[in-house]
CSV table of C-alpha atoms in Angstrom, one decimal:
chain,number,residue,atom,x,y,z
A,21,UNK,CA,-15.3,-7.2,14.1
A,22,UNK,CA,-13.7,-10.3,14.5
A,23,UNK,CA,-11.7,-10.7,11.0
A,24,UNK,CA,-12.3,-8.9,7.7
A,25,UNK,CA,-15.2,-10.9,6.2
A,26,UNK,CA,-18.4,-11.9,7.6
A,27,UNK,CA,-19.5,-15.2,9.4
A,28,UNK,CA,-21.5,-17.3,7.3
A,29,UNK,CA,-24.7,-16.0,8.9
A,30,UNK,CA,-23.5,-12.4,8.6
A,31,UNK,CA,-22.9,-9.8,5.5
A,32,UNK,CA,-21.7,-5.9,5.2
A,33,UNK,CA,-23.6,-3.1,4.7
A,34,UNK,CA,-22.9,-2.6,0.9
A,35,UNK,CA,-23.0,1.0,1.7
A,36,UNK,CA,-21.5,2.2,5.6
A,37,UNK,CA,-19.8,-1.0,6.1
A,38,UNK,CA,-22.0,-2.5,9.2
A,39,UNK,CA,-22.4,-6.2,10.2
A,40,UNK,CA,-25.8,-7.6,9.4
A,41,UNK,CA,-27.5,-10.4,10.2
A,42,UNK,CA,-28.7,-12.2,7.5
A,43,UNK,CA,-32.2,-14.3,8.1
A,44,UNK,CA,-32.1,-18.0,5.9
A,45,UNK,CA,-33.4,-17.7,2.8
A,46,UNK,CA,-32.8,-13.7,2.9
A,47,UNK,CA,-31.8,-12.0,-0.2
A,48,UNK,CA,-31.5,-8.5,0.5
A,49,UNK,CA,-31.2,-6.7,3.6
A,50,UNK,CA,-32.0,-2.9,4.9
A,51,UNK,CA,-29.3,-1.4,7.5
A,52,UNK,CA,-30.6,0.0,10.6
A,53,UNK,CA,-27.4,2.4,10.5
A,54,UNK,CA,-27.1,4.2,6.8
A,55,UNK,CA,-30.7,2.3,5.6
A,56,UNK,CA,-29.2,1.2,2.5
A,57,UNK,CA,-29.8,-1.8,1.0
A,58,UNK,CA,-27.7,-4.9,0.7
A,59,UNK,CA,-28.0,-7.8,-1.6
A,60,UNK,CA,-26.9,-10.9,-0.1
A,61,UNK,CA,-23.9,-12.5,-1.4
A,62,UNK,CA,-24.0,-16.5,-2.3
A,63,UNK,CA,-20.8,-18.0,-2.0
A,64,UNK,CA,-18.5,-20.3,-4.3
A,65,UNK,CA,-16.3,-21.8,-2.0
A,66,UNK,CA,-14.9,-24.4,-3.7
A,67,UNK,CA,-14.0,-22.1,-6.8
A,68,UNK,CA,-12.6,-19.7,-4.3
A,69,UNK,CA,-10.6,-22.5,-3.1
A,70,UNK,CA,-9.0,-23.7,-6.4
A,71,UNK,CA,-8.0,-19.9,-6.9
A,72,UNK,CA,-6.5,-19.7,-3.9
A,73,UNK,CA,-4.4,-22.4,-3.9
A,74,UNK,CA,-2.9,-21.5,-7.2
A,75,UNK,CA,-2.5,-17.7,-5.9
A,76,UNK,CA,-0.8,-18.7,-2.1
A,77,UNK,CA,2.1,-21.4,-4.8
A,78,UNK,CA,3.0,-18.1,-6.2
A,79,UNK,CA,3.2,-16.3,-3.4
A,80,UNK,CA,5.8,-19.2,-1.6
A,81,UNK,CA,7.3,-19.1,-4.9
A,82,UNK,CA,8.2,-15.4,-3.6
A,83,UNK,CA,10.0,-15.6,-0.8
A,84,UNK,CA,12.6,-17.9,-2.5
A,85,UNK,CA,12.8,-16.2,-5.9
A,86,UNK,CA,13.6,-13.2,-6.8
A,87,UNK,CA,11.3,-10.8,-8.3
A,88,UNK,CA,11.9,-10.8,-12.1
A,89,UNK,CA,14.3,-7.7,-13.1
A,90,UNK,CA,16.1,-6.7,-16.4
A,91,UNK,CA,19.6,-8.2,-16.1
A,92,UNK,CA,22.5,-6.4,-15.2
A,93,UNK,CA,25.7,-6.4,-13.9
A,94,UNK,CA,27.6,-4.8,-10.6
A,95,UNK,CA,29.3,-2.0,-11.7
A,96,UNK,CA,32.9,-2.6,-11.3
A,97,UNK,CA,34.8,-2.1,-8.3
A,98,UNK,CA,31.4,-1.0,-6.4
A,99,UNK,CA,30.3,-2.0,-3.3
A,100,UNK,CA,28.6,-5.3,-2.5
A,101,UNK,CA,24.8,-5.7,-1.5
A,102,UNK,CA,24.1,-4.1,1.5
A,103,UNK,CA,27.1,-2.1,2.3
A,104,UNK,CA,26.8,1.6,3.6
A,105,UNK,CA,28.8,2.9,0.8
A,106,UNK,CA,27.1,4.5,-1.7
A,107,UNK,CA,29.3,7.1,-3.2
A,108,UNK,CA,30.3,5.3,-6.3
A,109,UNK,CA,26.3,4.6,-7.1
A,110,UNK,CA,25.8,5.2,-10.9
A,111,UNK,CA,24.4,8.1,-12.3
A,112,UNK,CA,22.0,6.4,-14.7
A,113,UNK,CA,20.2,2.9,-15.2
A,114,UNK,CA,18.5,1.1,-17.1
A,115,UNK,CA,15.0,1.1,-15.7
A,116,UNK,CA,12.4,-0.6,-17.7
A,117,UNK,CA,11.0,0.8,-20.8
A,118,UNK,CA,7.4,1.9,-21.5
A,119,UNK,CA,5.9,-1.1,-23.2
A,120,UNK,CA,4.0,-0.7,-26.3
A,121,UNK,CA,0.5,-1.6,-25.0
A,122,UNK,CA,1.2,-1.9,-21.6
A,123,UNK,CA,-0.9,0.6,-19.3
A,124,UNK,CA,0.0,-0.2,-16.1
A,125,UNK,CA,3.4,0.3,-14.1
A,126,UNK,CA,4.3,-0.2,-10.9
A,127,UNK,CA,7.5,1.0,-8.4
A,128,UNK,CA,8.1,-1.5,-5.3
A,129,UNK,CA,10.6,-0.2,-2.5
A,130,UNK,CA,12.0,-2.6,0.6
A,131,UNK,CA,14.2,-1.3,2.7
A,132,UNK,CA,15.6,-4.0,5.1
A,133,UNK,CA,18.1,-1.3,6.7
A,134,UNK,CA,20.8,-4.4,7.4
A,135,UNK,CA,23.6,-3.9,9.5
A,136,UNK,CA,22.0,-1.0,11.8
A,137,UNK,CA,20.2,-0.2,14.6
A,138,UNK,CA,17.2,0.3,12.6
A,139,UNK,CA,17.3,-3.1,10.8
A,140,UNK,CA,13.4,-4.2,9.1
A,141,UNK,CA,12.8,-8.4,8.7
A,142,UNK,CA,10.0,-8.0,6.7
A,143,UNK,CA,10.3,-4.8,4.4
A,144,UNK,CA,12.0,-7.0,1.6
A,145,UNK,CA,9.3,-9.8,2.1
A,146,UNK,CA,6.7,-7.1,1.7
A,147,UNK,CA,8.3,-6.6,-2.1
A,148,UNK,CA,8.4,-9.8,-3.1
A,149,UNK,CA,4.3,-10.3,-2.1
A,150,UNK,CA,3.5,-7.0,-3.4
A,151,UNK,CA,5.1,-8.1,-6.7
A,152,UNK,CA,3.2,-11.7,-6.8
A,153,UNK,CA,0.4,-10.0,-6.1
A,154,UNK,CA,0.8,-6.9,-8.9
A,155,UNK,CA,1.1,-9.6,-11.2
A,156,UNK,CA,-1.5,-12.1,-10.4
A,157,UNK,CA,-4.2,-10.1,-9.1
A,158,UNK,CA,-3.9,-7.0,-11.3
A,159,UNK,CA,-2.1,-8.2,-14.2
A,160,UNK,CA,0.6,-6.3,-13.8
A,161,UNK,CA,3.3,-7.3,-16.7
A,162,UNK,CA,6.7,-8.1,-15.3
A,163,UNK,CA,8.3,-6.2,-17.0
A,164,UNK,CA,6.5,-3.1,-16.1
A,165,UNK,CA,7.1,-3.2,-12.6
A,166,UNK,CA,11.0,-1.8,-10.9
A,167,UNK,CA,12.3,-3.1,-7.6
A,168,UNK,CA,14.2,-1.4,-5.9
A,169,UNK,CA,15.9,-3.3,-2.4
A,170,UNK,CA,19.3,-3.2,-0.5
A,171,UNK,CA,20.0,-6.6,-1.4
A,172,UNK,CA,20.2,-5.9,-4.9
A,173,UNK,CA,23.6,-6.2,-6.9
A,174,UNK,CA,22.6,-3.8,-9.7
A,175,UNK,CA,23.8,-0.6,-7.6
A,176,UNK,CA,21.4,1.7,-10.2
A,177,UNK,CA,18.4,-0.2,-7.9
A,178,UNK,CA,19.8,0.0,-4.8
A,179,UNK,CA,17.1,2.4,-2.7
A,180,UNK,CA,19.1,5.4,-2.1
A,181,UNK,CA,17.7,8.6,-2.0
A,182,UNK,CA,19.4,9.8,-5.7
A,183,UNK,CA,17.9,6.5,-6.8
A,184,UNK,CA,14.6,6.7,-5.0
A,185,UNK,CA,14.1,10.1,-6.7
A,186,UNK,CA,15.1,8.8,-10.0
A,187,UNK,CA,12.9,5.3,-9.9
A,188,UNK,CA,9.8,7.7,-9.2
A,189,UNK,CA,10.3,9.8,-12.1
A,190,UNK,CA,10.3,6.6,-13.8
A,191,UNK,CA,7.4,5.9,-12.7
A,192,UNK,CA,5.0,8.6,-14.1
A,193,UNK,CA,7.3,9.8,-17.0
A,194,UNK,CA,5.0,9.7,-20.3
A,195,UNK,CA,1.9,8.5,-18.1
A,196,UNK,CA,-1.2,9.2,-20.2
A,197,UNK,CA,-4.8,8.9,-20.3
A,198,UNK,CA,-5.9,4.8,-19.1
A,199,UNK,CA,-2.5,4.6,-17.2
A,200,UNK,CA,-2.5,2.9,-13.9
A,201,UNK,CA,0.5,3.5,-11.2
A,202,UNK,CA,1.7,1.8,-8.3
A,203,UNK,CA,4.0,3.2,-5.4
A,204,UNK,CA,4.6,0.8,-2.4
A,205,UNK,CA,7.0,1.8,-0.3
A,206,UNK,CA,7.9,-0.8,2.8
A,207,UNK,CA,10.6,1.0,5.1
A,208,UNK,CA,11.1,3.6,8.2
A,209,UNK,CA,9.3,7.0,7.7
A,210,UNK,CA,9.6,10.2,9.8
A,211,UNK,CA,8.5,13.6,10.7
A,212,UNK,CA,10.4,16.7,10.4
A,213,UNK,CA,9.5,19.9,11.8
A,214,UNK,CA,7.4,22.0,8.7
A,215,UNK,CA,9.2,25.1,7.3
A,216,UNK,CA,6.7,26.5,4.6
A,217,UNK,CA,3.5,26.2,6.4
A,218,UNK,CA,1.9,23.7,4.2
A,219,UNK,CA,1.1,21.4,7.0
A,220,UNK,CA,-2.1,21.5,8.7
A,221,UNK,CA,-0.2,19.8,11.8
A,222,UNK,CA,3.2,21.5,11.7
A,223,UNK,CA,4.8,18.5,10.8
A,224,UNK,CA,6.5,17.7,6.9
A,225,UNK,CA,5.9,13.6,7.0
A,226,UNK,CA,9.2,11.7,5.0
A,227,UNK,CA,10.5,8.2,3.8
A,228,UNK,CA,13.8,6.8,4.9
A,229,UNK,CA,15.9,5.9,1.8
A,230,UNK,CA,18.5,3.6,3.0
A,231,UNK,CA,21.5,6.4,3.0
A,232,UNK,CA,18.8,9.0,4.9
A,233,UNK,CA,21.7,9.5,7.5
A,234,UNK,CA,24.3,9.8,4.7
A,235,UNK,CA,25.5,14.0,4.8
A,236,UNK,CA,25.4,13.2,0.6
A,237,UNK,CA,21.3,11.0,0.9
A,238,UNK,CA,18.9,12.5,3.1
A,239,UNK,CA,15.5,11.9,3.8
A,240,UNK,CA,12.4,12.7,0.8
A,241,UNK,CA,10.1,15.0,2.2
A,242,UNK,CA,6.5,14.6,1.6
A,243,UNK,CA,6.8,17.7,-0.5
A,244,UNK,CA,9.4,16.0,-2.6
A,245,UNK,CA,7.0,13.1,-3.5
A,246,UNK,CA,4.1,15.2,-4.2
A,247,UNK,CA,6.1,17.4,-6.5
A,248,UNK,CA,7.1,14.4,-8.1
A,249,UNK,CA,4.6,11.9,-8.5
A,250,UNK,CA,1.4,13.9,-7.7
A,251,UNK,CA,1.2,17.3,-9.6
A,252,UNK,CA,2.2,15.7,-12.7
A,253,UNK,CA,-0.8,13.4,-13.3
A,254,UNK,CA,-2.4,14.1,-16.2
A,255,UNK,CA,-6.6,13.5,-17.2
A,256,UNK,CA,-7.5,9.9,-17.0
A,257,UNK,CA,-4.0,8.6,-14.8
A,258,UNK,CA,-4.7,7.3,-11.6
A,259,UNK,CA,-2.0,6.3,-8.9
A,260,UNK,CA,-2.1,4.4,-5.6
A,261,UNK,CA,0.3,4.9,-3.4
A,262,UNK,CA,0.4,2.0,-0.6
A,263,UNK,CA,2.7,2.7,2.0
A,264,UNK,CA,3.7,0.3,5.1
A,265,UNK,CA,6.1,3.3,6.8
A,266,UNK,CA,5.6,4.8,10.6
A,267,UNK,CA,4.1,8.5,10.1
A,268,UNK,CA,2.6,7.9,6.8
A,269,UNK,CA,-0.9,9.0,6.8
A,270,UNK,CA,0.1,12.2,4.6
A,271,UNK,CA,2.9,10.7,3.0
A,272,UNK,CA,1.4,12.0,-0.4
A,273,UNK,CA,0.5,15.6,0.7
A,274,UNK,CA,-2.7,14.7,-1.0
A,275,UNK,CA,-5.6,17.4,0.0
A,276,UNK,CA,-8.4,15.1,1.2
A,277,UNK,CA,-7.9,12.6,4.3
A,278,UNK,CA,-11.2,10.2,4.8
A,279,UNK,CA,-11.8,10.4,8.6
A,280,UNK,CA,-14.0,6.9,9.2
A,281,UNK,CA,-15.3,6.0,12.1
A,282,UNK,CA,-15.5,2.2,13.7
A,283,UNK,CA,-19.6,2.3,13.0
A,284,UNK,CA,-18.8,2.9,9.4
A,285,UNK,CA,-19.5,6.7,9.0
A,286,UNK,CA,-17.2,8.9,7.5
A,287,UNK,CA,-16.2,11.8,6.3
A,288,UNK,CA,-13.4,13.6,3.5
A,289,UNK,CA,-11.1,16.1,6.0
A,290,UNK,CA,-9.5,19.1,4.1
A,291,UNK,CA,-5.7,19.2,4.7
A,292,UNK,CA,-5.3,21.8,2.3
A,293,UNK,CA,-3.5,25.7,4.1
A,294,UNK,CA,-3.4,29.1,2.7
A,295,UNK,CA,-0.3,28.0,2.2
A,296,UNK,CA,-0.7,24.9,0.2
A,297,UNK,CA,-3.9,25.4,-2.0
A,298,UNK,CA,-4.0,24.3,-5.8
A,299,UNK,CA,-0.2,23.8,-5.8
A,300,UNK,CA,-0.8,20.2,-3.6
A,301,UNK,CA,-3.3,18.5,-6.6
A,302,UNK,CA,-2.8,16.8,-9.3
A,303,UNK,CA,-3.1,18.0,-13.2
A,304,UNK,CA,-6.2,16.2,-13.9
A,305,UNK,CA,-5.7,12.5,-13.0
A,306,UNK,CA,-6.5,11.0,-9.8
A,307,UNK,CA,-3.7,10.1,-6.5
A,308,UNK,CA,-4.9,7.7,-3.7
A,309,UNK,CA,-2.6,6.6,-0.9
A,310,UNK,CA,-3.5,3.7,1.5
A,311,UNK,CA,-1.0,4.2,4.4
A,312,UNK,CA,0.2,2.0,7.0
A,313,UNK,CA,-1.1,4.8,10.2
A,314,UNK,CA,-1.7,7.9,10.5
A,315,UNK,CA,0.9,10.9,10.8
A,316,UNK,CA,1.7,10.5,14.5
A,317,UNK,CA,1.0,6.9,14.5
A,318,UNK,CA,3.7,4.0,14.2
A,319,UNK,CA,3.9,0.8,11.9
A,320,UNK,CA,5.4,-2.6,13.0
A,321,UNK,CA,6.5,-5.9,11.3
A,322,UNK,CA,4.8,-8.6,11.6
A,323,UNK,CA,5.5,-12.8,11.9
A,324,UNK,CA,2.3,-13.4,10.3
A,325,UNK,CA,3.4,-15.8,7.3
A,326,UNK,CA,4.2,-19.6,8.2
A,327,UNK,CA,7.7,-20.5,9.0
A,328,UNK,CA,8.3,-16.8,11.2
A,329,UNK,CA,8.7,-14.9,8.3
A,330,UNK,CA,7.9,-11.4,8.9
A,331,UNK,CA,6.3,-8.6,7.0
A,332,UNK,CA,4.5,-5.3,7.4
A,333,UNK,CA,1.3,-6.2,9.2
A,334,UNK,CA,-0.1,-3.5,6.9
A,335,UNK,CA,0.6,-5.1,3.8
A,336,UNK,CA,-0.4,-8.6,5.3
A,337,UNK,CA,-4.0,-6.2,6.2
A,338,UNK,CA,-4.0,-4.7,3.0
A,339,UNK,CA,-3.5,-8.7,1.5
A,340,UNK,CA,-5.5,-10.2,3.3
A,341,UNK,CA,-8.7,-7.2,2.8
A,342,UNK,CA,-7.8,-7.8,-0.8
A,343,UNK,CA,-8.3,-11.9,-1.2
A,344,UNK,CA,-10.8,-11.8,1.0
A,345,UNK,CA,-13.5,-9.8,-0.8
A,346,UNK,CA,-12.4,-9.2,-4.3
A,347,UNK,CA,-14.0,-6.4,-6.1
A,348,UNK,CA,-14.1,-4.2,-2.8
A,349,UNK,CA,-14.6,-0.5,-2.0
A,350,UNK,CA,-12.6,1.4,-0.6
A,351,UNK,CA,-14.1,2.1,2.4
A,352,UNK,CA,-14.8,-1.9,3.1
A,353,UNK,CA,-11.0,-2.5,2.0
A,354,UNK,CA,-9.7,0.6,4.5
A,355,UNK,CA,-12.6,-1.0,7.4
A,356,UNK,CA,-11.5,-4.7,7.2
A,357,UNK,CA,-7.5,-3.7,7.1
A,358,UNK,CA,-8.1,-2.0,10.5
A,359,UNK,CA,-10.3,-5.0,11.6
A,360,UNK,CA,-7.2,-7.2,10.8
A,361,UNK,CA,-4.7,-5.3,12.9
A,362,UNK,CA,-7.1,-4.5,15.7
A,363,UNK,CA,-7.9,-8.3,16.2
A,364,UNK,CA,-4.2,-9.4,16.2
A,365,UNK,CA,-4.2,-10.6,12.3
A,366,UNK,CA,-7.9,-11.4,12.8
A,367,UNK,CA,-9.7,-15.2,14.1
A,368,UNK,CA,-9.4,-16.6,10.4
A,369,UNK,CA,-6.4,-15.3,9.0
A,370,UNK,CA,-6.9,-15.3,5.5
A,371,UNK,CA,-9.5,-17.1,3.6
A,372,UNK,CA,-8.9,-20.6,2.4
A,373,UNK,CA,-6.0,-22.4,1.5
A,374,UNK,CA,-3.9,-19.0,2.0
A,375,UNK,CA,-4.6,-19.6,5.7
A,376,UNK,CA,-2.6,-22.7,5.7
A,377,UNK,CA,0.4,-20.3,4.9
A,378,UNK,CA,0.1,-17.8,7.6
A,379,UNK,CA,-0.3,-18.1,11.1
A,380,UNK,CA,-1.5,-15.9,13.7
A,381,UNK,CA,1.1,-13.7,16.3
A,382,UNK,CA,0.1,-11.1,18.3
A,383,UNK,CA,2.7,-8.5,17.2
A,384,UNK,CA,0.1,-5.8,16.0
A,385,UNK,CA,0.1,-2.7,17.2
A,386,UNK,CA,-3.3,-1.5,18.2
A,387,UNK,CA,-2.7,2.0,18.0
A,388,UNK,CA,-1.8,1.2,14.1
A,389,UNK,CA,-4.5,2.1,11.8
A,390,UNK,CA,-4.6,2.4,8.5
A,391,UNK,CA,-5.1,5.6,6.6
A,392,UNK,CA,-7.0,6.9,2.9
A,393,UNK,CA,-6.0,10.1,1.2
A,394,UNK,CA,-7.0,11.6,-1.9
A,395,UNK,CA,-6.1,14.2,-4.4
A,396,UNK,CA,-10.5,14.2,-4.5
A,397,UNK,CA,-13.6,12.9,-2.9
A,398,UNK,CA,-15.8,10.5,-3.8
A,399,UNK,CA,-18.0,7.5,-1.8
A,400,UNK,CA,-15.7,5.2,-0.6
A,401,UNK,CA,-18.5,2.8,-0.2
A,402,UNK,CA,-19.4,2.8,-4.0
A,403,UNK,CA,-16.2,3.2,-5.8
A,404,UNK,CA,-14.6,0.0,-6.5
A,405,UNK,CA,-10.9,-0.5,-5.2
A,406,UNK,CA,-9.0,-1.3,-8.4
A,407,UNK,CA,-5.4,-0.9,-9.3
């Protein structure tokens, strides 16, 4: 595939995923592959266009403002942004309250990692798209959405682990029926060597919070999250989980992994043990995670925006499958993502006006591809991809 949408004279198979050809005049097509059928799509492009532009202003707009946050204050005598002491961290903080109205919230984590050997240009960039694009895309009230970087100067949202922990309590505390959740996490992730049995490769899969070497932070086991932001999903909640971290294909422990193949066909894989069972789902609502690779797979920053500013090349995939094709499944979001990074950022970058803002660099890794887990099946070809 040479980006992640069609030529002019091509379409996807509505259903596996395929290039088609599409004849002139055509207005439906039958795959040769899954034999489903495929209406053909008649483009706006000049009403794309003007939404673009508008879109790609906010998103500059970005990278040289700060997300909105709830003012605050350093605490006194703490340490400044981006220093490795985090003893004095407050207790408590004044995350944003549940709106009255307001069903959707969303928790966005960039870890930049400054001043060590393990230093990310583009985690913090990742944060400040993700947040545009909450907002614009999704509707997303600002107010409803908690940052959480190393730059920060309130302490109480600096991403250490206490704080990590804390922020995704916040985030599905008093989540009922019609709520919609958002977890991206841009950062270093690891594996650690499974001591329960839970893991169908051996292997617990974490995040780094930015004090994970700390003796007093640590690193949050998959376990961790699951127990956190998982199991207590009610009826009617749905979360997404989109995380740009190394060895995040199970970052979730969610039970279900969709195994899809370059052709289109795929499959829901059990990850489930003896071990794990029931006590890995949720209580009724739905989990998805869209990870940057899978569990023994690395993730990389990318220079893909103009002016060689990096950022995860999964969330410029995960972007860029988005703007290109909104309204899309899953399974043509997770196909066109792992188009994006297997073609260097893809031929056309993305679609209109955007494209003027991001140029191609071959920095992709091509053993990077993205992952989709869920707490249950369903057709990733039918269901629409909505936050």
């Amino acid at each position: 595939m040479a980006s992640a949408r069609p030529a002019a004279n091509t379409t996807w198979c509505a259903r596996c995923g395929a290039y088609l050809s599409v004849s002139p005049g055509a207005r439906s097509l039958r795959c040769p592959l899954c034999h489903g059928v495929t209406r053909v799509e008649r483009r706006r492009p000049h009403a794309l266009q003007r939404v673009a532009v508008g879109f790609i202003k906010g998103l500059m707009n970005a990278f040289t403002t700060p997300p909105p946050q709830a003012s605050s204050s350093p605490a006194p005598g703490g340490s400044p942004p981006g220093s490795s002491s985090f003893s004095q961290l407050p207790a408590s903080s004044s995350y944003p309250a549940r709106g009255r109205g307001c069903n959707k919230r969303a928790l966005l984590v960039g870890i930049s990692y400054a001043g060590t050997k393990y230093e990310l240009k583009g985690a913090v960039n990742d944060v400040n798209c993700m947040h545009y694009f909450l907002r614009e895309r999704f509707c997303f009230p600002p107010d409803s959405i908690l940052v959480l970087t190393q730059e920060d100067r309130d302490l109480s949202r600096v991403p250490t682990r206490a704080n990590l922990m804390r922020a995704l309590r916040w985030l599905v505390d008093g989540a009922t029926a019609g709520d919609s959740l958002v977890f991206h996490f841009s950062g270093h992730g690891v594996q650690k060597l499974d001591n329960d049995g839970d893991e169908a490769d051996g292997y617990d899969e974490a995040l780094c919070p930015v004090d994970f070497e700390d003796p007093r932070g640590g690193v949050i086991l998959d376990d961790e999250i699951n127990a956190t932001i998982v199991r207590p999903l009610g009826k009617g909640v749905k979360l997404h989980a989109i995380v740009d971290t190394c060895h995040s294909g199970t970052i979730l422990d969610l039970p279900y992994l969709c195994r899809l193949s370059r052709t289109g066909y795929w499959q829901w894989e059990n990850q489930q043990t003896r071990f794990s069972s029931e006590q890995k789902c949720t209580s009724g609502g739905l989990a998805i995670s869209i990870s940057g690779c899978g569990d023994s797979q690395t993730s990389q920053d990318t220079t893909a925006f103009s002016g060689s500013t990096s950022t995860g090349a999964m969330t410029y995939s995960f972007i860029k499958a988005v703007e290109s094709e909104p309204g899309t499944t899953y399974g043509r979001l997770l196909t066109a993502m792992r188009a994006t990074i297997r073609d260097n950022g893809g031929e056309f970058g993305i679609p209109g006006p955007i494209g003027t803002f991001f140029r191609r660099v071959i920095t992709f890794s091509c053993a990077q591809e993205p992952q989709l887990c869920a707490s249950e099946t369903f057709d990733i070809y039918r269901k629409p991809f909505l936050l």
